[in-house]
Amino acid sequence: SSTTFKTYTSESMNFSFEYPADWKIQEGSSNITIAIMEEGKTNNAAAAITATSSPLGSSKGLQFASLVDVQKVAIKKEFGNTDFIVDKAAKVGDKEARLLEFKGSMSGNPLTGRYLTTIDENNVYAITALADSDKWSKYSSDLQKAIDSFKILK
């Protein structure tokens, strides 16, 4: 695709990833969302990438598979009628990771999402790529490039 990408790096959250250069960045304390708005949609992004880093805390010592199960429950809570289409082993650098693809909805709006998660000794990381289901084919390759570029810094 002819999309120009930039790299977003967060030392405090310990990750970096690439994103389409003309998308809009919204930074939180433990997450970053980069989204594209389209004409006619005032508050809903047509597509968005969200990356998070959070301390393992009480989940330390849990098997990675168990952690993913917890995350799947959280995804089901966040998005209505969630249906996981893909659930497979992946890698982030040399770290074990899991890639999920799901269909769900938010405020009655059908969404498609891809979710990649991994852990290190202290934190659990995730990058989520979401788009309106009817826009998925338009944005999926850019969203996949963001997911593929996700790196843990140290």
PDB file of C-alpha atoms in Angstrom:
ATOM      1  CA  SER A   1       0.000   0.000   0.000  1.00  0.00           C
ATOM      2  CA  SER A   2       1.076   3.606  -0.445  1.00  0.00           C
ATOM      3  CA  THR A   3       0.484   4.462   3.219  1.00  0.00           C
ATOM      4  CA  THR A   4       3.341   6.348   4.900  1.00  0.00           C
ATOM      5  CA  PHE A   5       4.181   5.002   8.360  1.00  0.00           C
ATOM      6  CA  LYS A   6       5.801   6.587  11.408  1.00  0.00           C
ATOM      7  CA  THR A   7       7.132   4.822  14.493  1.00  0.00           C
ATOM      8  CA  TYR A   8       5.566   5.475  17.878  1.00  0.00           C
ATOM      9  CA  THR A   9       7.932   4.760  20.770  1.00  0.00           C
ATOM     10  CA  SER A  10       7.109   4.878  24.478  1.00  0.00           C
ATOM     11  CA  GLU A  11      10.032   4.454  26.876  1.00  0.00           C
ATOM     12  CA  SER A  12       7.657   4.453  29.869  1.00  0.00           C
ATOM     13  CA  MET A  13       5.409   1.725  28.413  1.00  0.00           C
ATOM     14  CA  ASN A  14       8.462  -0.084  26.966  1.00  0.00           C
ATOM     15  CA  PHE A  15       7.189  -0.644  23.407  1.00  0.00           C
ATOM     16  CA  SER A  16       7.194   0.720  19.886  1.00  0.00           C
ATOM     17  CA  PHE A  17       5.143   0.122  16.759  1.00  0.00           C
ATOM     18  CA  GLU A  18       4.519   1.648  13.351  1.00  0.00           C
ATOM     19  CA  TYR A  19       1.326   3.496  12.472  1.00  0.00           C
ATOM     20  CA  PRO A  20      -0.094   5.366   9.471  1.00  0.00           C
ATOM     21  CA  ALA A  21       1.432   8.860   9.589  1.00  0.00           C
ATOM     22  CA  ASP A  22      -1.816  10.771   9.099  1.00  0.00           C
ATOM     23  CA  TRP A  23      -3.698   9.057  11.964  1.00  0.00           C
ATOM     24  CA  LYS A  24      -4.362  10.968  15.198  1.00  0.00           C
ATOM     25  CA  ILE A  25      -2.519  10.120  18.442  1.00  0.00           C
ATOM     26  CA  GLN A  26      -4.235  10.093  21.849  1.00  0.00           C
ATOM     27  CA  GLU A  27      -1.912   9.267  24.730  1.00  0.00           C
ATOM     28  CA  GLY A  28      -3.020   7.877  28.087  1.00  0.00           C
ATOM     29  CA  SER A  29      -0.899   6.946  31.094  1.00  0.00           C
ATOM     30  CA  SER A  30      -0.909   3.209  30.362  1.00  0.00           C
ATOM     31  CA  ASN A  31      -2.080   3.150  26.766  1.00  0.00           C
ATOM     32  CA  ILE A  32      -1.836   4.878  23.427  1.00  0.00           C
ATOM     33  CA  THR A  33      -4.553   5.025  20.794  1.00  0.00           C
ATOM     34  CA  ILE A  34      -3.920   6.088  17.211  1.00  0.00           C
ATOM     35  CA  ALA A  35      -7.070   6.456  15.156  1.00  0.00           C
ATOM     36  CA  ILE A  36      -8.483   7.683  11.884  1.00  0.00           C
ATOM     37  CA  MET A  37     -11.774   9.532  11.742  1.00  0.00           C
ATOM     38  CA  GLU A  38     -13.814   9.577   8.568  1.00  0.00           C
ATOM     39  CA  GLU A  39     -16.225  12.187   7.308  1.00  0.00           C
ATOM     40  CA  GLY A  40     -19.653  11.934   8.836  1.00  0.00           C
ATOM     41  CA  LYS A  41     -18.560  10.012  11.925  1.00  0.00           C
ATOM     42  CA  THR A  42     -18.158  12.534  14.689  1.00  0.00           C
ATOM     43  CA  ASN A  43     -16.881  10.568  17.671  1.00  0.00           C
ATOM     44  CA  ASN A  44     -16.316   7.070  16.322  1.00  0.00           C
ATOM     45  CA  ALA A  45     -13.048   6.186  14.710  1.00  0.00           C
ATOM     46  CA  ALA A  46     -13.345   4.217  11.476  1.00  0.00           C
ATOM     47  CA  ALA A  47     -10.198   2.348  12.538  1.00  0.00           C
ATOM     48  CA  ALA A  48      -7.866   2.486  15.524  1.00  0.00           C
ATOM     49  CA  ILE A  49      -4.747   0.926  16.998  1.00  0.00           C
ATOM     50  CA  THR A  50      -4.457   0.770  20.799  1.00  0.00           C
ATOM     51  CA  ALA A  51      -1.345  -0.442  22.590  1.00  0.00           C
ATOM     52  CA  THR A  52      -1.144  -1.048  26.338  1.00  0.00           C
ATOM     53  CA  SER A  53       1.377  -2.056  28.949  1.00  0.00           C
ATOM     54  CA  SER A  54       0.344  -3.011  32.469  1.00  0.00           C
ATOM     55  CA  PRO A  55       2.128  -4.601  35.426  1.00  0.00           C
ATOM     56  CA  LEU A  56       1.585  -8.345  35.805  1.00  0.00           C
ATOM     57  CA  GLY A  57       0.942  -7.768  39.511  1.00  0.00           C
ATOM     58  CA  SER A  58      -1.089 -10.627  40.975  1.00  0.00           C
ATOM     59  CA  SER A  59      -0.956 -12.456  37.628  1.00  0.00           C
ATOM     60  CA  LYS A  60       2.800 -13.011  38.012  1.00  0.00           C
ATOM     61  CA  GLY A  61       3.533 -16.712  37.797  1.00  0.00           C
ATOM     62  CA  LEU A  62       0.358 -17.498  35.861  1.00  0.00           C
ATOM     63  CA  GLN A  63       0.850 -19.585  32.738  1.00  0.00           C
ATOM     64  CA  PHE A  64       0.722 -17.392  29.630  1.00  0.00           C
ATOM     65  CA  ALA A  65      -2.275 -19.391  28.332  1.00  0.00           C
ATOM     66  CA  SER A  66      -4.214 -18.585  31.518  1.00  0.00           C
ATOM     67  CA  LEU A  67      -3.397 -14.891  31.145  1.00  0.00           C
ATOM     68  CA  VAL A  68      -4.737 -14.948  27.585  1.00  0.00           C
ATOM     69  CA  ASP A  69      -7.963 -16.546  28.844  1.00  0.00           C
ATOM     70  CA  VAL A  70      -8.369 -13.633  31.281  1.00  0.00           C
ATOM     71  CA  GLN A  71      -7.806 -11.187  28.412  1.00  0.00           C
ATOM     72  CA  LYS A  72     -10.380 -12.957  26.243  1.00  0.00           C
ATOM     73  CA  VAL A  73     -12.976 -12.523  28.999  1.00  0.00           C
ATOM     74  CA  ALA A  74     -12.116  -8.805  29.145  1.00  0.00           C
ATOM     75  CA  ILE A  75     -12.512  -8.481  25.350  1.00  0.00           C
ATOM     76  CA  LYS A  76     -15.928 -10.199  25.568  1.00  0.00           C
ATOM     77  CA  LYS A  77     -16.956  -7.701  28.264  1.00  0.00           C
ATOM     78  CA  GLU A  78     -15.805  -4.701  26.254  1.00  0.00           C
ATOM     79  CA  PHE A  79     -17.384  -5.708  22.936  1.00  0.00           C
ATOM     80  CA  GLY A  80     -20.895  -7.078  22.589  1.00  0.00           C
ATOM     81  CA  ASN A  81     -21.520 -10.501  21.007  1.00  0.00           C
ATOM     82  CA  THR A  82     -17.821 -11.266  20.664  1.00  0.00           C
ATOM     83  CA  ASP A  83     -16.905 -14.136  18.429  1.00  0.00           C
ATOM     84  CA  PHE A  84     -13.234 -15.214  18.212  1.00  0.00           C
ATOM     85  CA  ILE A  85     -12.408 -16.220  14.628  1.00  0.00           C
ATOM     86  CA  VAL A  86      -8.639 -16.680  15.073  1.00  0.00           C
ATOM     87  CA  ASP A  87      -6.746 -17.749  18.194  1.00  0.00           C
ATOM     88  CA  LYS A  88      -3.191 -18.806  17.478  1.00  0.00           C
ATOM     89  CA  ALA A  89       0.351 -18.797  18.843  1.00  0.00           C
ATOM     90  CA  ALA A  90       2.550 -15.907  17.692  1.00  0.00           C
ATOM     91  CA  LYS A  91       5.846 -14.222  18.572  1.00  0.00           C
ATOM     92  CA  VAL A  92       6.889 -10.704  19.556  1.00  0.00           C
ATOM     93  CA  GLY A  93      10.639 -10.748  19.039  1.00  0.00           C
ATOM     94  CA  ASP A  94      11.677 -13.915  20.890  1.00  0.00           C
ATOM     95  CA  LYS A  95       8.725 -13.767  23.296  1.00  0.00           C
ATOM     96  CA  GLU A  96       5.747 -16.094  23.241  1.00  0.00           C
ATOM     97  CA  ALA A  97       2.644 -14.245  22.084  1.00  0.00           C
ATOM     98  CA  ARG A  98      -0.946 -14.919  21.065  1.00  0.00           C
ATOM     99  CA  LEU A  99      -2.867 -13.470  18.135  1.00  0.00           C
ATOM    100  CA  LEU A 100      -6.654 -13.222  18.304  1.00  0.00           C
ATOM    101  CA  GLU A 101      -9.051 -12.003  15.684  1.00  0.00           C
ATOM    102  CA  PHE A 102     -12.620 -11.303  16.692  1.00  0.00           C
ATOM    103  CA  LYS A 103     -15.888  -9.817  15.587  1.00  0.00           C
ATOM    104  CA  GLY A 104     -17.949  -7.850  18.065  1.00  0.00           C
ATOM    105  CA  SER A 105     -19.786  -4.587  18.417  1.00  0.00           C
ATOM    106  CA  MET A 106     -19.711  -1.333  20.342  1.00  0.00           C
ATOM    107  CA  SER A 107     -22.885   0.719  20.795  1.00  0.00           C
ATOM    108  CA  GLY A 108     -24.507  -1.564  18.230  1.00  0.00           C
ATOM    109  CA  ASN A 109     -21.793  -0.829  15.675  1.00  0.00           C
ATOM    110  CA  PRO A 110     -20.241  -4.030  14.188  1.00  0.00           C
ATOM    111  CA  LEU A 111     -16.460  -4.165  14.618  1.00  0.00           C
ATOM    112  CA  THR A 112     -13.645  -6.455  13.567  1.00  0.00           C
ATOM    113  CA  GLY A 113     -10.487  -6.595  15.659  1.00  0.00           C
ATOM    114  CA  ARG A 114      -7.071  -8.183  15.859  1.00  0.00           C
ATOM    115  CA  TYR A 115      -5.360  -8.480  19.219  1.00  0.00           C
ATOM    116  CA  LEU A 116      -1.736  -9.438  19.894  1.00  0.00           C
ATOM    117  CA  THR A 117      -0.532  -9.974  23.444  1.00  0.00           C
ATOM    118  CA  THR A 118       2.745 -10.974  25.099  1.00  0.00           C
ATOM    119  CA  ILE A 119       4.470 -10.747  28.490  1.00  0.00           C
ATOM    120  CA  ASP A 120       7.916 -10.210  29.931  1.00  0.00           C
ATOM    121  CA  GLU A 121       9.059 -10.651  33.538  1.00  0.00           C
ATOM    122  CA  ASN A 122       7.058  -7.650  34.769  1.00  0.00           C
ATOM    123  CA  ASN A 123       4.403  -6.555  32.303  1.00  0.00           C
ATOM    124  CA  VAL A 124       1.664  -7.732  30.018  1.00  0.00           C
ATOM    125  CA  TYR A 125       1.544  -5.989  26.630  1.00  0.00           C
ATOM    126  CA  ALA A 126      -1.205  -5.859  24.049  1.00  0.00           C
ATOM    127  CA  ILE A 127      -1.823  -4.141  20.756  1.00  0.00           C
ATOM    128  CA  THR A 128      -5.362  -4.072  19.393  1.00  0.00           C
ATOM    129  CA  ALA A 129      -6.317  -3.119  15.848  1.00  0.00           C
ATOM    130  CA  LEU A 130     -10.009  -2.337  15.369  1.00  0.00           C
ATOM    131  CA  ALA A 131     -12.132  -1.186  12.477  1.00  0.00           C
ATOM    132  CA  ASP A 132     -15.784  -0.878  11.603  1.00  0.00           C
ATOM    133  CA  SER A 133     -16.549  -4.245  10.026  1.00  0.00           C
ATOM    134  CA  ASP A 134     -17.541  -2.591   6.751  1.00  0.00           C
ATOM    135  CA  LYS A 135     -14.171  -0.752   6.689  1.00  0.00           C
ATOM    136  CA  TRP A 136     -12.033  -3.760   7.651  1.00  0.00           C
ATOM    137  CA  SER A 137     -10.982  -4.595   4.089  1.00  0.00           C
ATOM    138  CA  LYS A 138      -9.952  -0.964   3.555  1.00  0.00           C
ATOM    139  CA  TYR A 139      -7.733  -0.755   6.658  1.00  0.00           C
ATOM    140  CA  SER A 140      -6.719  -4.330   7.478  1.00  0.00           C
ATOM    141  CA  SER A 141      -3.314  -4.277   5.767  1.00  0.00           C
ATOM    142  CA  ASP A 142      -2.295  -1.034   7.551  1.00  0.00           C
ATOM    143  CA  LEU A 143      -3.596  -2.440  10.847  1.00  0.00           C
ATOM    144  CA  GLN A 144      -1.718  -5.693  10.309  1.00  0.00           C
ATOM    145  CA  LYS A 145       1.498  -3.782   9.579  1.00  0.00           C
ATOM    146  CA  ALA A 146       1.117  -2.014  12.944  1.00  0.00           C
ATOM    147  CA  ILE A 147       0.647  -5.342  14.734  1.00  0.00           C
ATOM    148  CA  ASP A 148       3.576  -6.954  12.908  1.00  0.00           C
ATOM    149  CA  SER A 149       5.844  -4.043  13.875  1.00  0.00           C
ATOM    150  CA  PHE A 150       5.061  -4.208  17.631  1.00  0.00           C
ATOM    151  CA  LYS A 151       8.283  -4.454  19.668  1.00  0.00           C
ATOM    152  CA  ILE A 152       9.189  -4.626  23.346  1.00  0.00           C
ATOM    153  CA  LEU A 153      12.088  -2.188  23.852  1.00  0.00           C
ATOM    154  CA  LYS A 154      14.098  -3.897  26.604  1.00  0.00           C
TER     155      LYS A 154
END
